[in-house]
Coordinates of C-alpha atoms in Angstrom, one line a residue:
M1 CA -0.1 -0.1 0.1
K2 CA 1.1 3.4 -0.8
A3 CA 1.7 5.6 2.3
A4 CA -0.5 8.5 2.1
G5 CA 1.3 10.3 5.2
I6 CA 4.2 10.1 7.7
T7 CA 4.1 11.4 11.2
A8 CA 8.1 11.7 11.6
Q9 CA 9.9 13.6 14.9
V10 CA 12.9 14.9 13.0
I11 CA 16.0 16.8 14.1
I12 CA 17.4 19.7 12.2
L13 CA 21.1 19.6 12.5
N14 CA 22.3 22.2 9.8
H15 CA 20.2 24.5 8.2
P16 CA 21.4 28.2 6.6
G17 CA 17.8 29.5 6.9
Q18 CA 14.2 28.7 8.4
I19 CA 12.1 25.6 7.9
S20 CA 8.3 26.2 7.1
P21 CA 5.5 24.0 6.0
G22 CA 5.8 23.1 2.0
Y23 CA 9.8 22.6 2.6
A24 CA 10.7 19.2 0.0
P25 CA 13.8 17.9 1.1
V26 CA 15.2 14.0 0.3
L27 CA 14.6 11.6 2.7
D28 CA 17.3 9.0 2.6
C29 CA 15.6 6.0 4.3
H30 CA 17.3 2.8 4.0
M31 CA 18.5 2.6 0.4
A32 CA 15.6 4.7 -0.8
H33 CA 15.6 8.3 -2.1
I34 CA 12.3 10.0 -2.3
A35 CA 11.5 13.7 -1.8
C36 CA 9.0 14.4 0.8
K37 CA 7.1 17.5 1.4
F38 CA 6.6 18.7 5.1
A39 CA 2.9 19.3 5.0
E40 CA 2.8 20.6 9.1
L41 CA 4.6 21.3 11.9
K42 CA 2.9 20.0 14.7
E43 CA 4.8 20.7 17.5
K44 CA 8.0 21.7 18.9
T45 CA 9.9 19.3 21.0
D46 CA 13.1 18.7 23.2
H47 CA 15.4 16.7 21.1
L48 CA 17.0 15.2 24.6
S49 CA 13.4 14.5 26.3
G50 CA 11.1 14.4 23.9
K51 CA 8.8 16.8 25.7
Q52 CA 6.8 19.2 24.1
L53 CA 7.7 22.6 24.0
E54 CA 5.6 24.6 21.8
D55 CA 2.2 23.6 19.9
G56 CA 1.6 24.3 16.5
S57 CA 5.0 25.9 15.4
K58 CA 5.3 28.0 12.2
F59 CA 9.2 27.5 11.3
L60 CA 12.1 25.4 12.6
K61 CA 15.6 26.3 12.3
S62 CA 18.9 24.8 13.5
G63 CA 18.9 22.7 16.7
D64 CA 14.8 22.3 16.7
A65 CA 13.2 19.3 16.9
A66 CA 9.5 18.5 16.1
I67 CA 6.5 16.5 15.1
I68 CA 5.8 16.7 11.4
D69 CA 3.7 15.4 9.3
M70 CA 4.9 14.9 5.7
V71 CA 3.6 13.7 2.4
P72 CA 6.0 11.3 0.5
G73 CA 6.2 12.2 -3.3
N74 CA 6.6 8.6 -4.4
L75 CA 6.2 4.9 -3.2
M76 CA 8.1 4.2 0.0
C77 CA 9.1 0.9 1.9
I78 CA 8.8 2.5 5.4
K79 CA 7.7 1.3 8.8
S80 CA 7.3 3.1 12.2
F81 CA 10.5 2.7 14.4
S82 CA 8.7 1.0 17.2
D83 CA 7.6 -2.0 15.0
Y84 CA 10.6 -2.5 12.6
P85 CA 13.5 0.0 13.4
P86 CA 15.9 -0.4 9.9
L87 CA 13.2 1.0 7.9
G88 CA 11.9 3.5 10.6
H89 CA 14.7 6.1 10.8
F90 CA 15.9 8.7 7.5
A91 CA 18.1 11.1 7.3
V92 CA 16.6 14.3 5.6
C93 CA 18.9 16.0 2.9
D94 CA 19.2 18.9 0.7
V95 CA 21.4 20.9 -1.3
R96 CA 24.0 17.7 -1.1
Q97 CA 24.1 17.9 2.7
T98 CA 22.6 16.1 5.7
V99 CA 19.9 18.8 7.1
G100 CA 18.5 16.5 9.7
V101 CA 17.7 13.4 10.6
G102 CA 14.5 11.6 12.0
V103 CA 12.6 8.9 13.4
I104 CA 9.0 7.2 11.9
K105 CA 6.1 7.7 14.3
A106 CA 3.4 6.2 12.2
V107 CA 2.4 5.5 8.7
N108 CA -0.8 6.4 7.6
Q109 CA -1.6 4.2 4.8
K110 CA -4.6 4.6 1.8
A111 CA -7.3 2.2 1.6
A112 CA -6.6 -0.8 -0.8
G113 CA -8.2 -0.2 -4.3
A114 CA -8.4 3.7 -3.8
G115 CA -5.5 4.2 -6.5
K116 CA -5.7 4.3 -10.1
V117 CA -6.8 0.8 -11.9
T118 CA -5.0 0.0 -15.1
K119 CA -6.5 -1.1 -18.6
S120 CA -5.5 -4.7 -18.0
A121 CA -6.9 -5.1 -14.3
Q122 CA -10.6 -3.5 -15.8
K123 CA -10.2 -6.3 -18.7
A124 CA -9.6 -8.9 -15.9
Q125 CA -12.3 -8.1 -13.2
K126 CA -14.8 -8.2 -16.3
A127 CA -13.4 -11.5 -17.1
K128 CA -14.5 -12.8 -13.7

């Protein structure tokens, strides 16, 4: 199934400016390199303890950590970190450098069959 959205905890390590919703870096998750859009910055957190500092932040800068909703631009094989750690962490890359790191908290999946149906699949269903 295609991931409709990802909820992740991200720590921004090195970014020259501010990161706001709509930012679309490349996520390096295991061997995949997929562009993902930061849809919503849910809350700023303390990067050491994970406690909530600010709700509904407008932007992030270097040294900040946050819970973020992301939308992948293509198919990704991912799991939440608690389910399967090797597929649950990633690096955020932009301008040929690592901007941040993160852990996947939850994966929101599209319902099966909600996608595009090809002509061959339609013919197969008619044949039944």
